[in-house]
Amino acid sequence: MRRSTSRQRRAALAAGTASAVAAATLVGVTLGLAPTASAGEFLVNGGFESGSLGPWNCTGSTGSVVTGPVHSGGYALAAAATATDTAQCGQTVTVAPSTTYTLSAYVNGAYVYLGVDGGGPSTWTPGTGGAYQKLSLSFTTGANQTSATVYTHGWYGQGTYYADDISLDGPGAPSPTPTPTPTGTPTPTGSPTATP
């Protein structure tokens, strides 16, 4: 009789332990781990699909959103360079220090530039022949840098240029982070009881 009672206790204890481990595993899987930083988009309204400039700012009221010509979607930026203004349009974003980012845009026009303010790199095209052309560059932020202003502009007296699908890609892009919530409180399926 003692042997069977001892076996029953061990079986009950094993069942209770297995239930507790399963419940803890279920909670761990449901809650998950903190998401790791992944590459993503930093710019807002880079395709101008909101139909307005915001949050882009253009010098001298030179920029507007137009319905054509576009690279994709229904809207693009049009900015008119004058004899005294390059029609620079830019957006400031939060970035991480010592991190590499890729900036790209599709541009259409003569002497169109894409770059990063504050001594960052820039690239340009002398002319696109009336079609959109992709410009792209990479840059690494400084050790204490937490913001960057990216821009596009034309050249003095060269008239209107167009820009569309402007993108700043890098790790840790801001995005809504879902808050993990447990799906329920696990109930033990059995608990070991001591048998005298």
Short mmCIF file of N, CA and C in Angstrom, two decimals:
data_model
loop_
_atom_site.label_atom_id
_atom_site.label_comp_id
_atom_site.label_asym_id
_atom_site.label_seq_id
_atom_site.Cartn_x
_atom_site.Cartn_y
_atom_site.Cartn_z
N MET A 1 0.81 -1.20 0.00
CA MET A 1 0.00 0.00 0.00
C MET A 1 0.86 1.26 0.00
N ARG A 2 1.95 1.25 0.77
CA ARG A 2 2.81 2.42 0.86
C ARG A 2 3.41 2.73 -0.50
N ARG A 3 3.77 1.69 -1.23
CA ARG A 3 4.37 1.90 -2.53
C ARG A 3 3.40 2.61 -3.47
N SER A 4 2.16 2.20 -3.50
CA SER A 4 1.18 2.80 -4.38
C SER A 4 0.89 4.24 -3.96
N THR A 5 0.88 4.56 -2.67
CA THR A 5 0.67 5.94 -2.20
C THR A 5 1.85 6.81 -2.62
N SER A 6 3.05 6.27 -2.49
CA SER A 6 4.24 7.03 -2.89
C SER A 6 4.22 7.30 -4.39
N ARG A 7 3.80 6.31 -5.17
CA ARG A 7 3.69 6.49 -6.61
C ARG A 7 2.63 7.54 -6.95
N GLN A 8 1.52 7.50 -6.24
CA GLN A 8 0.45 8.46 -6.49
C GLN A 8 0.94 9.88 -6.20
N ARG A 9 1.70 10.04 -5.09
CA ARG A 9 2.22 11.37 -4.75
C ARG A 9 3.17 11.87 -5.84
N ARG A 10 4.07 10.97 -6.28
CA ARG A 10 5.00 11.37 -7.33
C ARG A 10 4.27 11.72 -8.62
N ALA A 11 3.27 10.95 -8.97
CA ALA A 11 2.50 11.20 -10.19
C ALA A 11 1.76 12.54 -10.08
N ALA A 12 1.17 12.80 -8.92
CA ALA A 12 0.45 14.06 -8.72
C ALA A 12 1.41 15.24 -8.75
N LEU A 13 2.58 15.07 -8.13
CA LEU A 13 3.58 16.13 -8.12
C LEU A 13 4.08 16.39 -9.55
N ALA A 14 4.32 15.35 -10.30
CA ALA A 14 4.79 15.50 -11.68
C ALA A 14 3.72 16.18 -12.54
N ALA A 15 2.46 15.82 -12.35
CA ALA A 15 1.38 16.43 -13.11
C ALA A 15 1.26 17.92 -12.77
N GLY A 16 1.37 18.24 -11.49
CA GLY A 16 1.30 19.65 -11.06
C GLY A 16 2.45 20.45 -11.61
N THR A 17 3.66 19.87 -11.58
CA THR A 17 4.83 20.56 -12.10
C THR A 17 4.69 20.77 -13.61
N ALA A 18 4.24 19.77 -14.32
CA ALA A 18 4.06 19.87 -15.77
C ALA A 18 3.04 20.95 -16.10
N SER A 19 1.95 21.03 -15.31
CA SER A 19 0.94 22.07 -15.55
C SER A 19 1.51 23.45 -15.32
N ALA A 20 2.30 23.60 -14.25
CA ALA A 20 2.90 24.91 -13.95
C ALA A 20 3.87 25.32 -15.05
N VAL A 21 4.68 24.37 -15.52
CA VAL A 21 5.64 24.68 -16.58
C VAL A 21 4.89 25.05 -17.87
N ALA A 22 3.84 24.31 -18.19
CA ALA A 22 3.05 24.59 -19.39
C ALA A 22 2.41 25.97 -19.29
N ALA A 23 1.88 26.31 -18.11
CA ALA A 23 1.25 27.62 -17.94
C ALA A 23 2.28 28.74 -18.07
N ALA A 24 3.45 28.55 -17.47
CA ALA A 24 4.50 29.57 -17.55
C ALA A 24 4.96 29.73 -19.00
N THR A 25 5.07 28.61 -19.71
CA THR A 25 5.48 28.67 -21.11
C THR A 25 4.42 29.40 -21.93
N LEU A 26 3.15 29.11 -21.67
CA LEU A 26 2.06 29.75 -22.39
C LEU A 26 2.10 31.26 -22.16
N VAL A 27 2.28 31.69 -20.92
CA VAL A 27 2.35 33.12 -20.61
C VAL A 27 3.56 33.73 -21.30
N GLY A 28 4.70 33.04 -21.28
CA GLY A 28 5.91 33.55 -21.93
C GLY A 28 5.72 33.72 -23.43
N VAL A 29 5.04 32.77 -24.07
CA VAL A 29 4.80 32.85 -25.50
C VAL A 29 3.79 33.96 -25.80
N THR A 30 2.75 34.06 -24.97
CA THR A 30 1.73 35.08 -25.20
C THR A 30 2.30 36.48 -25.05
N LEU A 31 3.10 36.70 -24.02
CA LEU A 31 3.66 38.02 -23.79
C LEU A 31 4.79 38.32 -24.76
N GLY A 32 5.54 37.30 -25.13
CA GLY A 32 6.65 37.49 -26.07
C GLY A 32 7.79 38.29 -25.46
N LEU A 33 8.79 38.50 -26.26
CA LEU A 33 9.94 39.28 -25.85
C LEU A 33 9.84 40.66 -26.45
N ALA A 34 10.60 41.60 -25.92
CA ALA A 34 10.61 42.96 -26.46
C ALA A 34 11.07 42.90 -27.90
N PRO A 35 10.41 43.65 -28.80
CA PRO A 35 10.81 43.61 -30.20
C PRO A 35 12.19 44.21 -30.40
N THR A 36 12.93 43.64 -31.32
CA THR A 36 14.25 44.18 -31.62
C THR A 36 14.11 45.23 -32.71
N ALA A 37 15.06 46.15 -32.75
CA ALA A 37 15.03 47.22 -33.74
C ALA A 37 15.24 46.63 -35.13
N SER A 38 14.43 47.06 -36.06
CA SER A 38 14.60 46.60 -37.43
C SER A 38 14.54 47.79 -38.36
N ALA A 39 14.98 47.57 -39.58
CA ALA A 39 15.00 48.67 -40.54
C ALA A 39 13.58 49.12 -40.85
N GLY A 40 13.44 50.40 -41.09
CA GLY A 40 12.11 50.93 -41.40
C GLY A 40 12.18 52.38 -41.84
N GLU A 41 11.03 52.94 -42.11
CA GLU A 41 10.90 54.30 -42.64
C GLU A 41 10.87 55.36 -41.54
N PHE A 42 11.67 56.40 -41.71
CA PHE A 42 11.74 57.50 -40.75
C PHE A 42 10.97 58.73 -41.19
N LEU A 43 10.77 58.92 -42.48
CA LEU A 43 10.12 60.13 -42.96
C LEU A 43 8.60 59.99 -42.94
N VAL A 44 7.95 61.12 -42.72
CA VAL A 44 6.49 61.17 -42.76
C VAL A 44 6.11 61.86 -44.07
N ASN A 45 5.16 61.27 -44.77
CA ASN A 45 4.64 61.86 -46.01
C ASN A 45 5.71 61.99 -47.09
N GLY A 46 6.59 61.00 -47.17
CA GLY A 46 7.64 61.03 -48.18
C GLY A 46 7.14 60.88 -49.60
N GLY A 47 5.93 60.36 -49.76
CA GLY A 47 5.33 60.26 -51.09
C GLY A 47 4.30 61.35 -51.34
N PHE A 48 4.12 62.24 -50.35
CA PHE A 48 3.20 63.38 -50.45
C PHE A 48 1.76 62.95 -50.69
N GLU A 49 1.45 61.71 -50.28
CA GLU A 49 0.12 61.17 -50.52
C GLU A 49 -0.94 61.77 -49.60
N SER A 50 -0.53 62.58 -48.62
CA SER A 50 -1.54 63.28 -47.80
C SER A 50 -2.18 64.40 -48.61
N GLY A 51 -1.55 64.77 -49.73
CA GLY A 51 -2.06 65.86 -50.53
C GLY A 51 -1.61 67.23 -50.05
N SER A 52 -0.75 67.23 -49.02
CA SER A 52 -0.21 68.50 -48.50
C SER A 52 1.28 68.33 -48.21
N LEU A 53 1.96 69.45 -47.95
CA LEU A 53 3.41 69.41 -47.72
C LEU A 53 3.80 68.86 -46.36
N GLY A 54 3.00 69.17 -45.33
CA GLY A 54 3.39 68.84 -43.95
C GLY A 54 3.84 67.41 -43.78
N PRO A 55 4.88 67.15 -43.01
CA PRO A 55 5.72 68.05 -42.23
C PRO A 55 6.93 68.60 -42.99
N TRP A 56 6.93 68.57 -44.31
CA TRP A 56 8.02 69.15 -45.10
C TRP A 56 7.93 70.67 -45.05
N ASN A 57 9.08 71.32 -45.03
CA ASN A 57 9.16 72.78 -45.08
C ASN A 57 10.00 73.19 -46.27
N CYS A 58 9.49 74.13 -47.05
CA CYS A 58 10.20 74.60 -48.24
C CYS A 58 10.56 76.08 -48.09
N THR A 59 11.73 76.45 -48.57
CA THR A 59 12.18 77.84 -48.47
C THR A 59 11.33 78.73 -49.36
N GLY A 60 11.06 79.93 -48.86
CA GLY A 60 10.41 80.95 -49.69
C GLY A 60 9.09 80.56 -50.31
N SER A 61 8.34 79.67 -49.69
CA SER A 61 7.05 79.22 -50.24
C SER A 61 7.19 78.71 -51.67
N THR A 62 8.30 78.03 -51.94
CA THR A 62 8.58 77.56 -53.30
C THR A 62 7.97 76.20 -53.60
N GLY A 63 7.51 75.47 -52.56
CA GLY A 63 7.04 74.11 -52.78
C GLY A 63 5.54 73.97 -52.72
N SER A 64 5.04 72.98 -53.44
CA SER A 64 3.62 72.64 -53.40
C SER A 64 3.47 71.16 -53.75
N VAL A 65 2.30 70.63 -53.48
CA VAL A 65 2.02 69.24 -53.83
C VAL A 65 1.15 69.25 -55.09
N VAL A 66 1.55 68.44 -56.07
CA VAL A 66 0.86 68.40 -57.36
C VAL A 66 0.42 66.98 -57.69
N THR A 67 -0.48 66.87 -58.65
CA THR A 67 -0.97 65.55 -59.07
C THR A 67 -0.23 65.01 -60.29
N GLY A 68 0.72 65.76 -60.81
CA GLY A 68 1.51 65.25 -61.91
C GLY A 68 2.60 66.23 -62.31
N PRO A 69 3.70 65.71 -62.81
CA PRO A 69 4.01 64.28 -62.94
C PRO A 69 4.38 63.66 -61.59
N VAL A 70 4.01 62.40 -61.40
CA VAL A 70 4.32 61.67 -60.17
C VAL A 70 5.15 60.44 -60.51
N HIS A 71 5.90 59.96 -59.52
CA HIS A 71 6.61 58.70 -59.71
C HIS A 71 5.69 57.54 -59.39
N SER A 72 4.95 57.66 -58.27
CA SER A 72 3.96 56.65 -57.89
C SER A 72 2.88 57.33 -57.07
N GLY A 73 1.75 56.68 -56.92
CA GLY A 73 0.65 57.26 -56.16
C GLY A 73 0.00 58.40 -56.92
N GLY A 74 -0.64 59.30 -56.16
CA GLY A 74 -1.38 60.37 -56.79
C GLY A 74 -0.79 61.75 -56.66
N TYR A 75 0.32 61.87 -55.86
CA TYR A 75 0.88 63.20 -55.60
C TYR A 75 2.40 63.17 -55.62
N ALA A 76 2.97 64.36 -55.83
CA ALA A 76 4.43 64.54 -55.77
C ALA A 76 4.70 65.97 -55.31
N LEU A 77 5.94 66.22 -54.92
CA LEU A 77 6.38 67.57 -54.57
C LEU A 77 6.81 68.29 -55.84
N ALA A 78 6.38 69.53 -55.99
CA ALA A 78 6.88 70.41 -57.05
C ALA A 78 7.47 71.63 -56.35
N ALA A 79 8.70 71.99 -56.68
CA ALA A 79 9.34 73.15 -56.06
C ALA A 79 10.02 73.97 -57.15
N ALA A 80 9.78 75.26 -57.11
CA ALA A 80 10.24 76.15 -58.19
C ALA A 80 11.47 76.94 -57.75
N ALA A 81 12.63 76.58 -58.29
CA ALA A 81 13.86 77.32 -58.00
C ALA A 81 13.85 78.62 -58.79
N THR A 82 14.26 79.70 -58.12
CA THR A 82 14.30 81.02 -58.77
C THR A 82 15.76 81.48 -58.87
N ALA A 83 15.95 82.69 -59.34
CA ALA A 83 17.30 83.24 -59.45
C ALA A 83 17.94 83.44 -58.09
N THR A 84 17.12 83.49 -57.02
CA THR A 84 17.66 83.74 -55.67
C THR A 84 17.36 82.64 -54.67
N ASP A 85 16.67 81.57 -55.08
CA ASP A 85 16.25 80.52 -54.14
C ASP A 85 16.35 79.16 -54.82
N THR A 86 17.00 78.21 -54.17
CA THR A 86 17.13 76.86 -54.74
C THR A 86 15.90 75.99 -54.49
N ALA A 87 14.89 76.53 -53.80
CA ALA A 87 13.66 75.78 -53.50
C ALA A 87 13.97 74.52 -52.69
N GLN A 88 14.66 74.72 -51.58
CA GLN A 88 14.99 73.58 -50.72
C GLN A 88 13.79 73.20 -49.86
N CYS A 89 13.47 71.91 -49.86
CA CYS A 89 12.40 71.36 -49.03
C CYS A 89 13.02 70.29 -48.14
N GLY A 90 12.76 70.38 -46.83
CA GLY A 90 13.39 69.45 -45.91
C GLY A 90 12.46 68.97 -44.82
N GLN A 91 12.90 67.93 -44.14
CA GLN A 91 12.17 67.38 -43.00
C GLN A 91 13.19 66.95 -41.96
N THR A 92 12.93 67.30 -40.69
CA THR A 92 13.82 66.92 -39.59
C THR A 92 13.24 65.71 -38.88
N VAL A 93 14.09 64.72 -38.63
CA VAL A 93 13.64 63.49 -37.98
C VAL A 93 14.58 63.14 -36.83
N THR A 94 14.08 62.34 -35.92
CA THR A 94 14.89 61.83 -34.82
C THR A 94 15.66 60.61 -35.31
N VAL A 95 16.95 60.58 -35.00
CA VAL A 95 17.81 59.46 -35.41
C VAL A 95 18.60 58.97 -34.20
N ALA A 96 19.22 57.84 -34.34
CA ALA A 96 20.06 57.28 -33.28
C ALA A 96 21.52 57.63 -33.55
N PRO A 97 22.30 57.87 -32.51
CA PRO A 97 23.73 58.15 -32.70
C PRO A 97 24.46 56.96 -33.32
N SER A 98 25.53 57.26 -34.04
CA SER A 98 26.43 56.24 -34.61
C SER A 98 25.67 55.16 -35.38
N THR A 99 24.74 55.58 -36.20
CA THR A 99 23.89 54.63 -36.94
C THR A 99 23.90 55.01 -38.42
N THR A 100 23.89 54.00 -39.28
CA THR A 100 23.91 54.23 -40.72
C THR A 100 22.49 54.21 -41.28
N TYR A 101 22.19 55.20 -42.11
CA TYR A 101 20.88 55.35 -42.74
C TYR A 101 21.06 55.47 -44.25
N THR A 102 19.99 55.14 -44.97
CA THR A 102 19.97 55.30 -46.43
C THR A 102 18.85 56.26 -46.79
N LEU A 103 19.22 57.31 -47.53
CA LEU A 103 18.26 58.31 -48.00
C LEU A 103 18.11 58.13 -49.51
N SER A 104 16.88 58.09 -49.99
CA SER A 104 16.66 57.97 -51.43
C SER A 104 15.43 58.78 -51.83
N ALA A 105 15.37 59.12 -53.10
CA ALA A 105 14.23 59.86 -53.64
C ALA A 105 14.20 59.68 -55.15
N TYR A 106 13.04 59.83 -55.71
CA TYR A 106 12.89 59.89 -57.16
C TYR A 106 12.68 61.35 -57.53
N VAL A 107 13.51 61.86 -58.43
CA VAL A 107 13.46 63.28 -58.78
C VAL A 107 13.31 63.44 -60.29
N ASN A 108 12.79 64.60 -60.67
CA ASN A 108 12.55 64.89 -62.08
C ASN A 108 12.84 66.38 -62.28
N GLY A 109 13.82 66.69 -63.11
CA GLY A 109 14.16 68.09 -63.35
C GLY A 109 15.65 68.27 -63.59
N ALA A 110 16.06 69.53 -63.67
CA ALA A 110 17.47 69.84 -63.92
C ALA A 110 18.15 70.28 -62.63
N TYR A 111 19.33 69.75 -62.41
CA TYR A 111 20.14 70.09 -61.24
C TYR A 111 19.35 69.92 -59.94
N VAL A 112 18.92 68.68 -59.70
CA VAL A 112 18.16 68.36 -58.50
C VAL A 112 19.10 67.67 -57.52
N TYR A 113 19.04 68.11 -56.26
CA TYR A 113 19.93 67.61 -55.21
C TYR A 113 19.13 66.87 -54.15
N LEU A 114 19.80 65.92 -53.49
CA LEU A 114 19.26 65.19 -52.35
C LEU A 114 20.38 65.12 -51.33
N GLY A 115 20.09 65.44 -50.08
CA GLY A 115 21.17 65.41 -49.10
C GLY A 115 20.72 65.51 -47.66
N VAL A 116 21.73 65.64 -46.79
CA VAL A 116 21.53 65.74 -45.34
C VAL A 116 22.20 67.02 -44.88
N ASP A 117 21.44 67.87 -44.19
CA ASP A 117 21.98 69.14 -43.69
C ASP A 117 23.07 68.93 -42.65
N GLY A 118 23.79 70.01 -42.36
CA GLY A 118 24.79 69.98 -41.30
C GLY A 118 26.06 69.27 -41.70
N GLY A 119 26.47 69.42 -42.94
CA GLY A 119 27.72 68.80 -43.38
C GLY A 119 27.58 67.37 -43.81
N GLY A 120 26.34 66.87 -43.91
CA GLY A 120 26.14 65.50 -44.37
C GLY A 120 26.35 65.39 -45.86
N PRO A 121 26.28 64.19 -46.39
CA PRO A 121 26.53 63.99 -47.82
C PRO A 121 25.36 64.48 -48.67
N SER A 122 25.62 64.67 -49.95
CA SER A 122 24.56 64.99 -50.89
C SER A 122 24.89 64.34 -52.23
N THR A 123 23.88 64.21 -53.06
CA THR A 123 24.05 63.70 -54.41
C THR A 123 23.13 64.52 -55.32
N TRP A 124 23.37 64.48 -56.62
CA TRP A 124 22.57 65.30 -57.52
C TRP A 124 22.58 64.72 -58.92
N THR A 125 21.70 65.26 -59.74
CA THR A 125 21.67 64.89 -61.14
C THR A 125 21.62 66.17 -61.97
N PRO A 126 22.36 66.23 -63.08
CA PRO A 126 22.32 67.43 -63.91
C PRO A 126 21.00 67.54 -64.68
N GLY A 127 20.32 66.44 -64.87
CA GLY A 127 19.05 66.48 -65.58
C GLY A 127 18.51 65.09 -65.75
N THR A 128 17.19 64.97 -65.78
CA THR A 128 16.57 63.65 -65.84
C THR A 128 15.87 63.40 -67.17
N GLY A 129 15.95 64.36 -68.09
CA GLY A 129 15.33 64.16 -69.40
C GLY A 129 13.82 64.05 -69.36
N GLY A 130 13.20 64.67 -68.37
CA GLY A 130 11.74 64.65 -68.29
C GLY A 130 11.15 63.42 -67.62
N ALA A 131 12.00 62.52 -67.12
CA ALA A 131 11.53 61.32 -66.43
C ALA A 131 12.06 61.33 -65.00
N TYR A 132 11.48 60.49 -64.16
CA TYR A 132 11.98 60.38 -62.79
C TYR A 132 13.25 59.55 -62.75
N GLN A 133 14.18 59.96 -61.92
CA GLN A 133 15.45 59.26 -61.73
C GLN A 133 15.67 59.08 -60.23
N LYS A 134 16.18 57.93 -59.83
CA LYS A 134 16.42 57.67 -58.41
C LYS A 134 17.77 58.22 -57.99
N LEU A 135 17.77 58.96 -56.88
CA LEU A 135 19.00 59.39 -56.21
C LEU A 135 19.06 58.69 -54.87
N SER A 136 20.24 58.29 -54.45
CA SER A 136 20.38 57.56 -53.19
C SER A 136 21.74 57.81 -52.57
N LEU A 137 21.78 57.84 -51.24
CA LEU A 137 23.04 57.99 -50.52
C LEU A 137 22.91 57.37 -49.14
N SER A 138 24.04 57.06 -48.54
CA SER A 138 24.07 56.54 -47.17
C SER A 138 24.89 57.49 -46.32
N PHE A 139 24.54 57.56 -45.04
CA PHE A 139 25.31 58.39 -44.11
C PHE A 139 25.24 57.77 -42.72
N THR A 140 26.25 58.07 -41.92
CA THR A 140 26.30 57.58 -40.54
C THR A 140 26.25 58.77 -39.61
N THR A 141 25.36 58.71 -38.63
CA THR A 141 25.20 59.81 -37.68
C THR A 141 26.40 59.88 -36.74
N GLY A 142 26.60 61.06 -36.15
CA GLY A 142 27.68 61.26 -35.20
C GLY A 142 27.41 60.58 -33.87
N ALA A 143 28.42 60.52 -33.04
CA ALA A 143 28.33 59.81 -31.76
C ALA A 143 27.28 60.39 -30.83
N ASN A 144 26.98 61.68 -30.95
CA ASN A 144 25.98 62.31 -30.08
C ASN A 144 24.78 62.85 -30.86
N GLN A 145 24.67 62.50 -32.12
CA GLN A 145 23.62 63.05 -32.97
C GLN A 145 22.28 62.36 -32.73
N THR A 146 21.23 63.16 -32.52
CA THR A 146 19.90 62.59 -32.30
C THR A 146 18.85 63.13 -33.28
N SER A 147 19.25 64.01 -34.19
CA SER A 147 18.32 64.47 -35.22
C SER A 147 19.07 64.73 -36.51
N ALA A 148 18.34 64.69 -37.60
CA ALA A 148 18.92 64.97 -38.92
C ALA A 148 17.85 65.62 -39.78
N THR A 149 18.28 66.55 -40.61
CA THR A 149 17.37 67.18 -41.58
C THR A 149 17.77 66.74 -42.97
N VAL A 150 16.85 66.08 -43.64
CA VAL A 150 17.11 65.64 -45.01
C VAL A 150 16.41 66.62 -45.95
N TYR A 151 16.96 66.78 -47.14
CA TYR A 151 16.41 67.79 -48.04
C TYR A 151 16.55 67.39 -49.49
N THR A 152 15.78 68.08 -50.29
CA THR A 152 15.94 68.06 -51.74
C THR A 152 15.87 69.51 -52.20
N HIS A 153 16.60 69.85 -53.23
CA HIS A 153 16.51 71.21 -53.78
C HIS A 153 16.94 71.22 -55.24
N GLY A 154 16.57 72.30 -55.91
CA GLY A 154 16.99 72.50 -57.29
C GLY A 154 18.20 73.41 -57.31
N TRP A 155 18.36 74.15 -58.41
CA TRP A 155 19.49 75.09 -58.51
C TRP A 155 18.97 76.42 -59.04
N TYR A 156 19.69 77.47 -58.68
CA TYR A 156 19.28 78.83 -59.02
C TYR A 156 18.89 78.97 -60.49
N GLY A 157 17.67 79.44 -60.70
CA GLY A 157 17.22 79.74 -62.06
C GLY A 157 16.90 78.54 -62.92
N GLN A 158 16.90 77.33 -62.36
CA GLN A 158 16.66 76.13 -63.18
C GLN A 158 15.19 75.73 -63.25
N GLY A 159 14.31 76.49 -62.63
CA GLY A 159 12.88 76.21 -62.74
C GLY A 159 12.40 75.14 -61.78
N THR A 160 11.26 74.57 -62.13
CA THR A 160 10.58 73.62 -61.25
C THR A 160 11.20 72.23 -61.35
N TYR A 161 11.38 71.63 -60.18
CA TYR A 161 11.77 70.21 -60.12
C TYR A 161 10.68 69.48 -59.35
N TYR A 162 10.66 68.16 -59.51
CA TYR A 162 9.68 67.32 -58.83
C TYR A 162 10.43 66.27 -58.01
N ALA A 163 9.85 65.89 -56.88
CA ALA A 163 10.42 64.82 -56.05
C ALA A 163 9.27 63.97 -55.53
N ASP A 164 9.51 62.68 -55.43
CA ASP A 164 8.47 61.76 -54.98
C ASP A 164 9.14 60.57 -54.31
N ASP A 165 8.38 59.90 -53.48
CA ASP A 165 8.84 58.67 -52.81
C ASP A 165 10.18 58.87 -52.12
N ILE A 166 10.29 59.95 -51.35
CA ILE A 166 11.51 60.22 -50.58
C ILE A 166 11.49 59.31 -49.36
N SER A 167 12.60 58.64 -49.11
CA SER A 167 12.65 57.64 -48.05
C SER A 167 13.94 57.75 -47.25
N LEU A 168 13.81 57.64 -45.94
CA LEU A 168 14.97 57.53 -45.05
C LEU A 168 14.82 56.23 -44.30
N ASP A 169 15.69 55.30 -44.61
CA ASP A 169 15.57 53.95 -44.08
C ASP A 169 16.73 53.66 -43.13
N GLY A 170 16.42 53.01 -42.02
CA GLY A 170 17.46 52.65 -41.06
C GLY A 170 16.89 51.84 -39.92
N PRO A 171 17.76 51.39 -39.01
CA PRO A 171 17.30 50.57 -37.90
C PRO A 171 16.56 51.40 -36.86
N GLY A 172 15.59 50.76 -36.21
CA GLY A 172 14.89 51.40 -35.10
C GLY A 172 13.92 52.47 -35.52
N ALA A 173 13.31 52.32 -36.69
CA ALA A 173 12.36 53.34 -37.15
C ALA A 173 11.17 53.42 -36.21
N PRO A 174 10.64 54.62 -36.00
CA PRO A 174 9.49 54.75 -35.12
C PRO A 174 8.27 54.10 -35.75
N SER A 175 7.58 53.30 -34.97
CA SER A 175 6.35 52.68 -35.43
C SER A 175 5.53 52.33 -34.21
N PRO A 176 4.23 52.21 -34.37
CA PRO A 176 3.41 51.85 -33.22
C PRO A 176 3.83 50.49 -32.71
N THR A 177 4.12 50.42 -31.42
CA THR A 177 4.53 49.16 -30.82
C THR A 177 3.35 48.57 -30.06
N PRO A 178 2.87 47.40 -30.47
CA PRO A 178 1.75 46.80 -29.74
C PRO A 178 2.17 46.45 -28.32
N THR A 179 1.28 46.74 -27.39
CA THR A 179 1.55 46.40 -26.00
C THR A 179 1.10 44.97 -25.78
N PRO A 180 2.03 44.09 -25.37
CA PRO A 180 1.63 42.70 -25.16
C PRO A 180 0.69 42.60 -23.96
N THR A 181 -0.37 41.84 -24.13
CA THR A 181 -1.29 41.62 -23.03
C THR A 181 -1.53 40.12 -22.91
N PRO A 182 -1.61 39.66 -21.68
CA PRO A 182 -1.87 38.23 -21.51
C PRO A 182 -3.28 37.90 -21.99
N THR A 183 -3.46 36.71 -22.53
CA THR A 183 -4.77 36.32 -23.04
C THR A 183 -5.66 35.79 -21.93
N GLY A 184 -5.14 35.57 -20.79
CA GLY A 184 -5.92 35.09 -19.66
C GLY A 184 -5.01 34.55 -18.59
N THR A 185 -5.57 34.33 -17.44
CA THR A 185 -4.78 33.78 -16.35
C THR A 185 -4.89 32.27 -16.42
N PRO A 186 -3.76 31.59 -16.56
CA PRO A 186 -3.83 30.13 -16.64
C PRO A 186 -4.27 29.55 -15.30
N THR A 187 -5.12 28.55 -15.38
CA THR A 187 -5.55 27.87 -14.17
C THR A 187 -4.88 26.52 -14.12
N PRO A 188 -4.31 26.21 -12.95
CA PRO A 188 -3.65 24.91 -12.84
C PRO A 188 -4.67 23.79 -13.05
N THR A 189 -4.24 22.74 -13.75
CA THR A 189 -5.15 21.62 -14.02
C THR A 189 -5.20 20.65 -12.85
N GLY A 190 -4.26 20.73 -11.99
CA GLY A 190 -4.26 19.88 -10.81
C GLY A 190 -3.16 20.30 -9.88
N SER A 191 -3.34 20.07 -8.63
CA SER A 191 -2.28 20.43 -7.69
C SER A 191 -1.98 19.22 -6.83
N PRO A 192 -0.71 19.03 -6.56
CA PRO A 192 -0.35 17.86 -5.75
C PRO A 192 -0.82 18.05 -4.31
N THR A 193 -1.34 16.99 -3.78
CA THR A 193 -1.74 17.02 -2.37
C THR A 193 -0.99 15.92 -1.65
N ALA A 194 -0.60 16.27 -0.48
CA ALA A 194 0.15 15.29 0.32
C ALA A 194 -0.81 14.27 0.90
N THR A 195 -0.45 13.02 0.77
CA THR A 195 -1.26 11.95 1.36
C THR A 195 -0.50 11.39 2.55
N PRO A 196 -1.16 11.38 3.68
CA PRO A 196 -0.43 10.86 4.87
C PRO A 196 -0.10 9.40 4.75
#
